[in-house]
């Protein structure tokens, strides 16, 4: 019984404790017996009414243990249970959709994958077309496109690739800054318009001489590249932020499916490549006397390449319309973050803080992307070699394009595999990227040291298998993960800038590959490329955090503490060791992780946000009539708690000032809690505590 007798500063002691009359204040007699202090820890009542918000059942066990704190086998069991339940729920939803309308799943996929990734689909189509057209140009205009050709400068022919990549790099950085400065919607619209201009230039490119045409073609690619480059940061950030219900503290869909939503948009790049290859094959057959074998006429080449650019121009025009009139809220989350930080233009302070706090992450996302792009452009090293051995007609462009088509299908399998497992907490982003880099390393290093054997008829099929495996694990690994994490691990205010910078460094890897490959032979290339896989795996292991299963809103909450200069007061799961890089753990970033302290802080943060919204509603009659989206998760008990109604809120915070809003909380009534309220409250104490609490009344 003695453990229930304490003196308190408050007149309403915690449930299950008997108040002792206060004597004169002498100093230390108000020291409590060892227990959770209400100023720092959540009370039992607070845990009860806020648990569905602070401890969602997809991330916490019934005992309130975070999934990453569980032992391995219990963690595996918990994650599997959640995934099975979610898969069953989705399967039932799909079946219900099919019963109501058999085509409704197709329309759902179109809305959630095709439309968000339309820009990347068009980008994949056009860039793949550029690479596919080069062998056709060499066959039709050898005096210009072959090495040491007499009619065209070798430098200008090489600049076709260089200017394309440089344009992409410029677009990635410039549009990333625009996306954070002016807004996501403006970035989306201007991207579509710049790509449309580039496609019109490509379709109509001409010159008085072959070299004049090559120069026009190269600069058209530069213009188009600027638009393409912008698609990387702007599509990633808008897809990611639209995956989260704006304003809410936490969403189940964000925690379980954010990676899948972004990856489904990204894999449209693969579908763009697939469609382009099919279109080129059909066009060449139509305009080249009904077959794809040489010789190739100038007319066939002209029609094939111009129409291949004209078709996506129509799609890009529609994309510009859709983004202008149908995506008016694309910048909603950015505007909310800027408003909270009291910033109107580009948030330079957030940029500086990001470099200071997340410099290791910036190195990981940029360095990993750099290593990946060397592999991505090195993948074609295999194709030319095995086609020479296994094909009956290796000089035919149709043979090359057919194998390209097979490789794209393999890549699509990798894209979809990534989208299915990228949110799995037992595999997830970081492991997927490391395994992908490792497999690419193996697929390149094996033929490097036995090149003569694997490029001979005896080993050519193994060589071909390694080619397809490298394609699969590149997509089911670093190519998909780098696109996602380059925006995911940064705050909203500079997310597009950080993603654009990482993508730009990645394209520098592609530029390195395109320049380097001109000066070394194929065998030497196989000696050089594999080590970028090991480097990428090492960079990922040391500097990349794993955000699998981590709520994006929780990362934003941590960022708000950093902005307020209170980083050491943040104790949430965003600094859980499972969500930090090895480097961040070594430097002590996770030392303040404390789930019990964080629950009380999270309740204060929710209350501060609620008070801000209530003040905004009071200032506007129109807004007061329309409840915000985040209010849907608040129960009547939470409203009573926020309003300070102690007749319904036992153990409410009395007279406590909000951390985020510089004003005192509303006046509380002094009504005592009813018997019914006490009976409904679950206590951590034993049955004796319940009996003591009820005897109080």
XYZ file of C-alpha atoms in Angstrom:
697
model
C 0.000 0.000 0.000
C 2.907 2.334 0.712
C 3.788 2.507 -2.982
C 0.529 4.382 -3.624
C 1.283 7.121 -1.020
C 3.130 10.103 -2.488
C 3.117 13.840 -2.267
C 2.476 15.733 -5.466
C 2.753 19.229 -6.844
C -0.612 18.685 -8.590
C -3.994 18.310 -6.916
C -5.043 15.482 -9.254
C -2.510 12.641 -8.766
C -2.103 9.820 -11.306
C -4.674 7.070 -11.351
C -4.191 4.432 -8.683
C -2.330 6.657 -6.195
C -3.759 8.073 -2.965
C -2.964 11.769 -2.395
C -1.301 12.730 0.885
C -2.106 16.196 2.333
C 0.683 18.701 1.786
C 2.484 20.254 4.704
C 4.414 23.488 4.522
C 6.774 23.730 1.579
C 10.276 23.146 2.869
C 12.178 22.163 -0.250
C 12.754 18.515 -1.113
C 9.696 16.977 0.474
C 8.020 17.032 -2.950
C 10.507 14.504 -4.312
C 8.508 11.609 -5.742
C 9.186 7.958 -5.182
C 10.751 6.353 -8.267
C 8.140 6.456 -11.049
C 7.506 7.990 -14.426
C 7.481 11.757 -14.074
C 4.410 13.165 -15.829
C 6.385 16.066 -17.280
C 8.588 13.729 -19.320
C 6.678 10.472 -19.686
C 3.201 9.719 -20.925
C 0.645 8.702 -18.329
C -1.475 5.597 -18.644
C -4.458 7.611 -19.805
C -2.385 9.363 -22.476
C -1.047 6.031 -23.650
C -4.563 4.720 -23.951
C -6.119 7.505 -25.980
C -3.094 8.219 -28.215
C -1.842 4.678 -28.805
C -3.477 4.313 -32.239
C -1.511 7.384 -33.364
C 1.782 6.902 -31.541
C 1.924 3.087 -31.737
C 0.219 1.935 -34.966
C -0.261 -1.814 -35.132
C 1.730 -2.165 -38.363
C 4.898 -0.958 -36.603
C 4.380 -1.870 -32.932
C 3.464 -5.072 -31.129
C 0.538 -5.253 -28.720
C 3.063 -4.601 -25.931
C 4.141 -1.346 -27.565
C 7.523 -2.618 -28.813
C 8.760 -1.138 -32.086
C 9.364 -3.794 -34.763
C 13.061 -2.932 -35.074
C 13.556 -3.501 -31.312
C 12.372 -7.105 -31.510
C 14.794 -10.062 -31.616
C 15.354 -11.378 -35.132
C 12.857 -14.257 -35.132
C 10.154 -12.257 -33.365
C 10.796 -9.418 -35.790
C 10.493 -11.808 -38.722
C 7.246 -13.202 -37.317
C 5.786 -9.753 -36.705
C 6.760 -8.386 -40.126
C 5.428 -11.492 -41.867
C 2.146 -11.238 -39.965
C 1.681 -7.587 -40.945
C 2.605 -8.256 -44.573
C 0.247 -11.226 -44.823
C -2.609 -9.207 -43.388
C -1.898 -6.317 -45.752
C -1.603 -8.630 -48.765
C -4.891 -10.311 -47.847
C -6.552 -6.933 -47.481
C -5.261 -5.757 -50.856
C -6.305 -9.004 -52.538
C -9.820 -8.623 -51.152
C -9.948 -5.021 -52.324
C -8.809 -6.018 -55.817
C -11.416 -8.775 -55.963
C -14.105 -6.356 -54.830
C -13.004 -3.929 -57.546
C -13.122 -6.682 -60.183
C -16.624 -7.745 -59.130
C -17.851 -4.171 -59.380
C -15.966 -3.383 -62.596
C -13.512 -5.858 -64.217
C -11.403 -3.020 -65.605
C -11.226 -0.978 -62.396
C -7.805 -2.451 -61.346
C -6.424 -1.264 -64.685
C -7.728 2.261 -64.088
C -6.284 2.154 -60.552
C -2.870 1.195 -61.926
C -3.122 3.940 -64.530
C -3.846 6.568 -61.874
C -1.247 5.377 -59.348
C 1.636 4.283 -61.575
C 1.259 5.376 -65.194
C 0.275 9.000 -64.589
C 2.865 9.724 -61.849
C 5.568 8.075 -63.966
C 4.458 9.361 -67.379
C 7.353 11.786 -67.613
C 9.890 9.080 -66.822
C 8.164 6.769 -69.304
C 8.586 9.351 -72.059
C 12.159 9.953 -70.915
C 12.959 6.227 -71.087
C 11.375 6.041 -74.532
C 13.375 8.908 -76.024
C 16.753 8.218 -74.410
C 16.537 4.548 -75.346
C 15.596 5.613 -78.866
C 18.757 7.697 -79.131
C 20.937 4.705 -78.285
C 18.975 2.410 -80.600
C 19.185 4.778 -83.560
C 22.975 5.067 -83.571
C 23.594 1.674 -85.283
C 20.933 2.616 -87.857
C 22.678 5.931 -88.511
C 26.025 4.142 -88.865
C 24.523 1.742 -91.405
C 22.811 4.467 -93.473
C 25.377 7.297 -93.154
C 28.745 5.559 -92.568
C 30.619 8.579 -93.935
C 29.406 10.531 -90.915
C 28.734 8.178 -88.015
C 31.555 5.649 -88.253
C 34.917 6.267 -86.616
C 37.249 8.535 -88.617
C 34.374 9.329 -91.013
C 35.301 11.920 -93.675
C 32.055 13.952 -93.755
C 31.601 14.656 -90.045
C 33.846 15.664 -87.199
C 34.479 12.826 -84.781
C 34.132 15.282 -81.911
C 30.662 16.377 -83.032
C 29.482 12.792 -83.402
C 30.791 12.031 -79.894
C 29.138 15.216 -78.606
C 25.731 13.692 -79.336
C 26.192 11.537 -76.237
C 28.102 14.146 -74.258
C 25.606 16.983 -74.786
C 22.710 14.677 -73.973
C 24.264 13.724 -70.612
C 25.367 17.298 -69.824
C 21.843 18.550 -70.568
C 20.440 15.952 -68.186
C 22.908 17.016 -65.477
C 21.956 20.678 -65.899
C 18.265 19.823 -65.701
C 18.687 17.667 -62.605
C 20.319 20.457 -60.615
C 18.321 23.386 -62.030
C 14.885 21.790 -61.764
C 15.730 20.384 -58.339
C 16.344 23.940 -57.127
C 13.225 25.221 -58.925
C 11.150 22.456 -57.355
C 12.199 23.569 -53.864
C 12.130 27.295 -54.658
C 9.016 27.900 -56.757
C 7.227 24.609 -56.168
C 6.742 21.037 -57.347
C 3.887 21.912 -59.685
C 5.898 24.532 -61.562
C 8.779 22.090 -61.901
C 6.441 19.435 -63.318
C 4.923 21.831 -65.851
C 8.164 23.384 -67.085
C 9.725 19.911 -67.390
C 6.965 18.803 -69.726
C 7.251 21.998 -71.799
C 11.060 21.754 -72.124
C 10.807 18.096 -73.146
C 8.143 19.048 -75.704
C 10.429 21.731 -77.167
C 13.318 19.247 -77.339
C 11.164 16.638 -79.096
C 9.960 19.163 -81.664
C 13.599 20.089 -82.332
C 14.599 16.408 -82.625
C 11.723 15.605 -84.965
C 12.516 18.526 -87.247
C 16.314 18.510 -86.935
C 17.950 19.257 -90.286
C 21.102 20.679 -91.826
C 22.561 21.716 -95.170
C 25.222 19.056 -94.650
C 25.409 15.856 -92.634
C 27.604 17.589 -90.090
C 25.114 20.455 -89.860
C 22.389 17.928 -89.106
C 24.557 16.205 -86.473
C 25.172 19.564 -84.763
C 21.448 20.356 -84.762
C 20.682 16.846 -83.507
C 23.226 17.173 -80.665
C 21.897 20.532 -79.425
C 18.325 19.263 -79.665
C 19.337 16.444 -77.374
C 20.874 18.973 -74.984
C 17.575 20.879 -74.772
C 15.596 17.680 -74.345
C 18.107 16.504 -71.740
C 17.379 19.535 -69.555
C 13.725 18.505 -69.390
C 14.601 14.856 -68.865
C 17.017 15.686 -66.067
C 14.338 17.636 -64.248
C 12.050 14.614 -64.288
C 14.279 12.786 -61.824
C 13.988 15.087 -58.776
C 10.519 16.414 -59.523
C 8.859 13.055 -60.201
C 10.508 11.369 -57.218
C 9.564 14.100 -54.748
C 6.007 14.603 -56.005
C 5.317 10.845 -56.065
C 6.760 10.468 -52.582
C 4.866 13.383 -51.087
C 1.604 12.384 -52.746
C 2.021 8.951 -51.144
C 1.557 10.658 -47.792
C -1.697 12.204 -46.655
C -0.616 15.811 -46.324
C -0.712 17.150 -42.790
C -1.326 13.917 -40.931
C 1.030 12.811 -38.235
C 1.275 9.310 -39.633
C -0.283 7.166 -42.341
C -0.307 3.398 -42.718
C -0.027 3.660 -46.489
C 3.130 5.742 -46.189
C 4.833 3.276 -43.869
C 3.877 0.147 -45.815
C 3.774 1.268 -49.454
C 5.697 4.515 -49.964
C 8.603 2.768 -51.673
C 6.285 0.781 -53.924
C 4.440 3.900 -55.061
C 7.628 5.719 -55.993
C 9.141 2.641 -57.655
C 5.973 2.006 -59.664
C 6.317 5.500 -61.073
C 10.020 4.952 -61.745
C 9.520 1.640 -63.543
C 7.577 3.483 -66.238
C 11.080 4.215 -67.514
C 11.340 0.502 -68.353
C 7.979 0.524 -70.130
C 9.138 3.537 -72.124
C 12.164 1.556 -73.284
C 9.977 -1.418 -74.172
C 7.516 0.657 -76.213
C 10.336 2.462 -77.993
C 11.971 -0.773 -79.078
C 8.680 -2.151 -80.388
C 7.908 1.099 -82.247
C 11.353 1.206 -83.879
C 11.098 -2.423 -85.002
C 7.655 -1.815 -86.513
C 8.709 1.428 -88.219
C 11.832 -0.118 -89.725
C 9.884 -3.086 -91.071
C 7.218 -0.779 -92.565
C 9.621 1.606 -94.303
C 12.429 -0.827 -95.187
C 10.691 -2.983 -97.789
C 8.823 -5.058 -95.220
C 11.833 -6.493 -93.345
C 14.530 -5.353 -90.941
C 17.619 -6.703 -92.668
C 20.175 -4.586 -94.539
C 20.597 -2.691 -96.729
C 18.743 0.218 -95.119
C 17.509 3.089 -97.235
C 17.845 6.752 -96.322
C 14.073 7.092 -96.518
C 13.541 4.264 -94.029
C 16.013 5.819 -91.598
C 14.458 9.291 -91.943
C 10.916 8.056 -91.311
C 11.947 5.721 -88.476
C 13.879 8.270 -86.469
C 11.559 11.253 -87.027
C 8.366 9.361 -86.266
C 9.975 7.744 -83.225
C 10.392 11.274 -81.782
C 7.051 12.624 -83.054
C 4.980 10.028 -81.181
C 6.264 10.929 -77.684
C 5.876 14.629 -78.563
C 2.120 14.047 -78.665
C 2.257 12.287 -75.303
C 4.387 15.069 -73.824
C 1.887 17.703 -74.992
C -0.846 15.829 -73.148
C 1.436 15.541 -70.103
C 1.895 19.311 -70.031
C -1.899 19.727 -70.088
C -2.433 17.178 -67.329
C 0.175 18.675 -65.014
C -1.145 22.189 -65.568
C -4.831 21.553 -64.978
C -4.998 18.268 -63.044
C -2.113 18.509 -60.549
C -2.842 21.807 -58.849
C -2.017 20.521 -55.358
C 1.388 19.009 -56.196
C 3.170 21.616 -54.044
C 0.866 21.291 -51.027
C 3.306 19.539 -48.723
C 6.202 21.836 -49.641
C 4.058 24.924 -49.010
C 3.014 23.539 -45.638
C 6.632 22.898 -44.640
C 7.709 26.374 -45.764
C 4.835 27.992 -43.901
C 5.825 26.171 -40.733
C 9.427 27.361 -41.164
C 8.285 30.893 -42.077
C 10.078 30.724 -45.451
C 8.735 32.070 -48.749
C 11.539 31.552 -51.283
C 14.367 29.036 -51.354
C 15.141 27.745 -47.878
C 18.881 28.414 -47.713
C 18.967 27.747 -43.981
C 17.535 24.256 -44.484
C 20.131 23.625 -47.184
C 22.972 24.556 -44.806
C 21.510 22.479 -41.990
C 21.069 19.521 -44.330
C 24.708 19.648 -45.410
C 25.764 19.896 -41.762
C 23.472 17.168 -40.421
C 23.095 14.870 -43.425
C 26.417 15.225 -45.217
C 27.043 11.478 -44.984
C 23.658 10.758 -46.546
C 24.418 13.146 -49.388
C 27.652 11.290 -50.056
C 25.781 7.957 -49.972
C 22.988 8.930 -52.375
C 25.305 10.731 -54.796
C 28.156 8.224 -54.611
C 25.856 5.225 -54.894
C 24.155 6.710 -57.940
C 27.541 7.454 -59.524
C 28.667 3.829 -59.159
C 25.319 2.566 -60.437
C 25.391 4.623 -63.626
C 28.800 3.246 -64.545
C 27.203 -0.210 -64.362
C 24.018 0.910 -66.103
C 25.950 2.121 -69.139
C 28.390 -0.765 -68.925
C 25.656 -3.368 -69.256
C 25.730 -3.127 -73.049
C 29.319 -4.391 -73.031
C 27.956 -7.932 -72.982
C 25.477 -7.607 -75.803
C 27.762 -6.802 -78.696
C 30.030 -9.706 -77.834
C 27.488 -12.513 -77.551
C 25.537 -11.320 -80.614
C 28.677 -11.791 -82.702
C 28.919 -15.417 -81.571
C 25.350 -16.691 -81.324
C 23.651 -14.732 -84.116
C 23.407 -15.919 -87.706
C 23.137 -12.322 -88.884
C 25.048 -10.105 -86.424
C 25.211 -7.195 -88.903
C 21.421 -6.849 -88.876
C 20.080 -4.026 -86.728
C 16.963 -6.096 -86.198
C 19.070 -8.712 -84.399
C 20.445 -6.103 -81.998
C 17.018 -4.585 -81.406
C 15.459 -7.991 -80.744
C 18.015 -8.777 -78.064
C 17.484 -5.282 -76.663
C 13.802 -6.121 -76.351
C 14.582 -9.314 -74.446
C 16.881 -7.389 -72.113
C 14.185 -4.772 -71.458
C 11.754 -7.526 -70.459
C 14.348 -8.890 -68.020
C 14.847 -5.360 -66.672
C 11.096 -4.936 -66.194
C 11.086 -8.123 -64.132
C 13.765 -6.494 -61.958
C 11.751 -3.260 -61.665
C 8.621 -5.096 -60.529
C 10.567 -7.328 -58.133
C 12.025 -4.190 -56.576
C 8.595 -2.595 -56.178
C 7.297 -5.705 -54.398
C 10.157 -6.049 -51.895
C 11.387 -2.499 -51.412
C 9.006 -1.946 -48.470
C 9.660 -5.317 -46.835
C 11.231 -4.586 -43.457
C 13.335 -7.759 -43.521
C 14.875 -6.860 -46.899
C 14.114 -3.287 -47.818
C 16.083 -0.522 -49.469
C 19.577 -0.851 -48.061
C 19.882 -4.625 -48.372
C 18.405 -4.516 -51.870
C 20.996 -1.974 -52.997
C 23.902 -3.856 -51.433
C 22.842 -7.196 -52.926
C 22.311 -5.533 -56.324
C 25.789 -3.998 -56.297
C 27.327 -7.306 -55.200
C 25.593 -9.287 -57.950
C 26.590 -6.747 -60.603
C 30.168 -6.948 -59.364
C 30.122 -10.745 -59.674
C 28.485 -10.678 -63.111
C 31.254 -8.397 -64.437
C 34.301 -9.690 -62.595
C 33.792 -13.339 -63.579
C 34.056 -12.761 -67.362
C 36.775 -10.153 -66.801
C 39.346 -12.736 -65.731
C 38.259 -15.416 -68.223
C 37.167 -13.152 -71.036
C 38.493 -15.276 -73.899
C 36.583 -18.338 -72.667
C 33.254 -16.611 -72.010
C 33.336 -14.723 -75.322
C 34.003 -17.974 -77.217
C 31.279 -20.398 -78.424
C 32.055 -22.707 -75.476
C 31.184 -20.154 -72.789
C 28.935 -17.760 -74.665
C 25.669 -18.970 -73.102
C 27.040 -18.426 -69.602
C 28.204 -15.013 -70.810
C 24.698 -14.282 -72.059
C 23.156 -15.438 -68.753
C 25.440 -13.077 -66.825
C 24.319 -10.257 -69.124
C 20.661 -10.810 -68.264
C 21.397 -11.341 -64.563
C 23.310 -8.063 -64.431
C 20.306 -6.324 -66.021
C 17.909 -7.894 -63.530
C 19.942 -7.083 -60.415
C 20.698 -3.581 -61.612
C 16.965 -2.821 -61.568
C 16.277 -5.081 -58.588
C 18.894 -3.139 -56.713
C 20.741 0.164 -57.079
C 18.882 1.603 -60.069
C 15.508 1.501 -58.280
C 16.801 2.215 -54.777
C 18.961 5.227 -55.663
C 15.967 6.924 -57.279
C 13.899 6.454 -54.115
C 16.325 7.152 -51.287
C 17.883 10.209 -52.947
C 14.765 12.120 -51.932
C 13.454 10.025 -49.078
C 16.271 10.643 -46.591
C 16.072 14.459 -46.822
C 13.598 17.045 -45.482
C 10.800 18.438 -47.639
C 12.291 21.921 -47.971
C 15.346 20.775 -49.947
C 14.257 17.300 -51.066
C 14.199 18.090 -54.787
C 17.574 19.873 -54.610
C 19.235 16.950 -52.828
C 17.685 14.455 -55.241
C 18.759 16.538 -58.237
C 22.313 16.862 -56.932
C 22.557 13.105 -56.309
C 21.171 12.356 -59.769
C 23.616 14.823 -61.332
C 26.575 13.112 -59.672
C 25.120 9.833 -60.913
C 25.028 11.101 -64.472
C 28.665 12.086 -64.045
C 29.238 8.335 -63.742
C 27.455 7.849 -67.061
C 29.586 10.609 -68.600
C 32.737 8.959 -67.252
C 31.679 5.648 -68.784
C 30.839 7.151 -72.178
C 34.198 8.968 -72.364
C 36.309 6.171 -70.895
C 34.854 3.485 -73.151
C 36.079 5.380 -76.202
C 39.697 4.882 -75.169
C 39.864 1.289 -73.905
C 38.980 -2.015 -75.528
C 36.149 -4.276 -74.452
C 38.301 -6.654 -72.424
C 39.800 -3.778 -70.445
C 36.318 -2.403 -69.790
C 35.454 -5.616 -67.981
C 38.509 -5.123 -65.775
C 37.498 -1.540 -64.902
C 33.731 -1.718 -64.365
C 33.341 -4.370 -61.586
C 35.124 -2.336 -58.919
C 32.430 0.310 -59.038
C 30.112 -2.400 -57.725
C 32.316 -2.999 -54.699
C 32.646 0.751 -54.137
C 28.870 1.181 -54.351
C 28.290 -1.638 -51.872
C 30.795 -0.134 -49.430
C 29.302 3.361 -49.714
C 25.826 1.928 -49.133
C 26.914 -0.055 -46.079
C 28.702 2.826 -44.337
C 26.780 5.983 -45.251
C 23.255 5.079 -46.397
C 20.491 4.886 -43.747
C 17.666 2.373 -44.102
C 14.305 4.151 -44.179
C 12.277 0.997 -44.796
C 9.139 1.124 -42.635
C 9.956 4.592 -41.300
C 7.150 7.101 -41.540
C 8.067 10.070 -43.734
C 6.194 12.334 -41.314
C 8.388 11.110 -38.473
C 11.455 12.187 -40.428
C 9.840 15.594 -40.920
C 9.167 15.773 -37.187
C 12.823 15.146 -36.432
C 13.763 17.809 -38.962
C 11.535 20.332 -37.167
C 13.509 19.715 -33.979
C 16.731 20.356 -35.918
C 15.296 23.583 -37.334
C 14.310 24.692 -33.835
C 17.816 24.001 -32.537
C 16.516 21.200 -30.287
C 18.016 18.168 -32.001
C 19.035 16.627 -28.662
C 15.422 16.801 -27.473
C 14.240 14.487 -30.239
C 13.949 10.876 -29.031
C 11.871 9.226 -31.786
C 12.293 6.315 -34.158
C 13.874 8.452 -36.883
C 17.110 8.056 -34.879
C 16.544 4.383 -34.113
C 19.769 2.498 -34.959
C 17.871 0.464 -37.575
C 17.107 3.672 -39.480
C 20.570 5.214 -39.235
C 23.625 4.591 -41.338
C 26.696 2.963 -39.898
C 28.415 6.347 -40.032
C 25.588 8.043 -38.102
C 25.746 5.347 -35.446
C 29.497 5.780 -35.116
C 29.086 9.540 -34.688
C 26.448 9.123 -31.970
C 23.358 10.361 -33.803
C 21.183 7.696 -32.182
C 22.308 8.280 -28.592
C 19.117 10.189 -27.714
C 16.723 7.470 -28.872
C 14.213 6.920 -26.054
C 10.731 5.679 -27.019
C 9.115 6.498 -23.641
C 10.321 10.091 -23.655
C 9.322 10.402 -27.289
C 5.716 9.425 -26.702
C 5.151 12.380 -24.368
C 6.943 14.698 -26.803
C 4.872 13.388 -29.701
C 1.668 14.127 -27.784
C 2.871 17.676 -27.139
C 3.678 18.077 -30.841
C 0.224 16.858 -31.844
C -1.351 19.221 -29.381
C 0.710 22.148 -30.685
C -0.381 21.380 -34.258
C -4.001 21.143 -33.128
C -3.803 24.499 -31.366
C -2.326 26.100 -34.492
C -5.169 24.765 -36.621
C -7.770 25.852 -34.098
C -6.308 29.354 -34.138
C -6.369 29.375 -37.938
C -9.987 28.220 -37.966
C -10.999 30.858 -35.481
C -9.477 33.483 -37.754
C -11.458 32.318 -40.780
C -15.153 31.425 -40.716
C -14.828 29.582 -44.036
C -12.044 27.359 -42.789
C -13.702 26.717 -39.465
C -16.565 25.016 -41.251
C -14.219 22.578 -42.985
C -12.325 20.121 -40.750
C -8.752 19.303 -41.717
C -7.780 15.834 -42.894
C -5.680 15.115 -39.816
C -8.718 15.616 -37.581
C -10.149 12.325 -38.820
C -7.775 10.371 -36.583
C -8.653 12.301 -33.424
C -11.154 10.668 -31.111
C -13.485 12.496 -28.720
C -11.135 11.646 -25.863
C -8.253 13.317 -27.715
C -10.354 16.413 -28.347
C -11.278 16.559 -24.674
C -7.626 16.145 -23.760
C -6.540 18.954 -26.081
C -9.306 21.212 -24.762
C -8.238 20.501 -21.182
C -11.528 18.939 -20.185
C -10.457 16.962 -17.101
C -13.929 15.580 -16.602
C -13.080 13.336 -19.535
C -9.285 13.533 -19.478
C -7.693 12.091 -16.398
C -4.045 13.050 -15.953
C -4.124 15.802 -18.537
C -1.171 18.167 -18.701
C -2.123 21.073 -16.438
C -0.919 24.526 -17.307
C 1.744 23.166 -19.633
C 2.892 25.436 -22.422
C 3.178 24.106 -25.916
C 6.699 23.824 -27.264
C 5.738 24.795 -30.780
C 3.209 27.545 -30.008
C 4.165 30.370 -27.651
C 0.979 30.561 -25.668
C -0.487 28.754 -22.694
C -2.925 25.930 -23.159
C -6.638 26.555 -22.697
C -8.085 26.835 -19.215
C -9.038 23.508 -17.726
C -12.109 22.650 -15.749
C -11.586 21.140 -12.346
C -14.243 18.457 -12.558
C -13.146 15.143 -11.083
C -13.064 12.094 -13.298
C -16.113 9.883 -13.169
C -16.182 6.253 -11.976
C -16.981 5.130 -15.504
C -13.905 6.858 -16.903
C -11.682 5.181 -14.346
C -13.128 1.786 -15.104
C -12.380 2.206 -18.797
C -8.739 3.148 -18.272
C -6.231 0.286 -18.477
C -3.571 0.468 -15.778
C -0.043 -0.835 -15.787
C -0.296 -1.407 -12.056
C -1.739 -4.545 -10.494
C -5.337 -5.144 -9.495
C -4.590 -3.575 -6.140
C -3.878 -0.300 -7.906
C -7.278 -0.411 -9.568
C -8.920 -1.083 -6.225
C -7.085 1.833 -4.647
C -8.108 4.123 -7.485
C -11.769 3.194 -7.214
C -11.733 3.633 -3.430
C -10.682 7.239 -4.037
C -14.193 7.932 -5.210
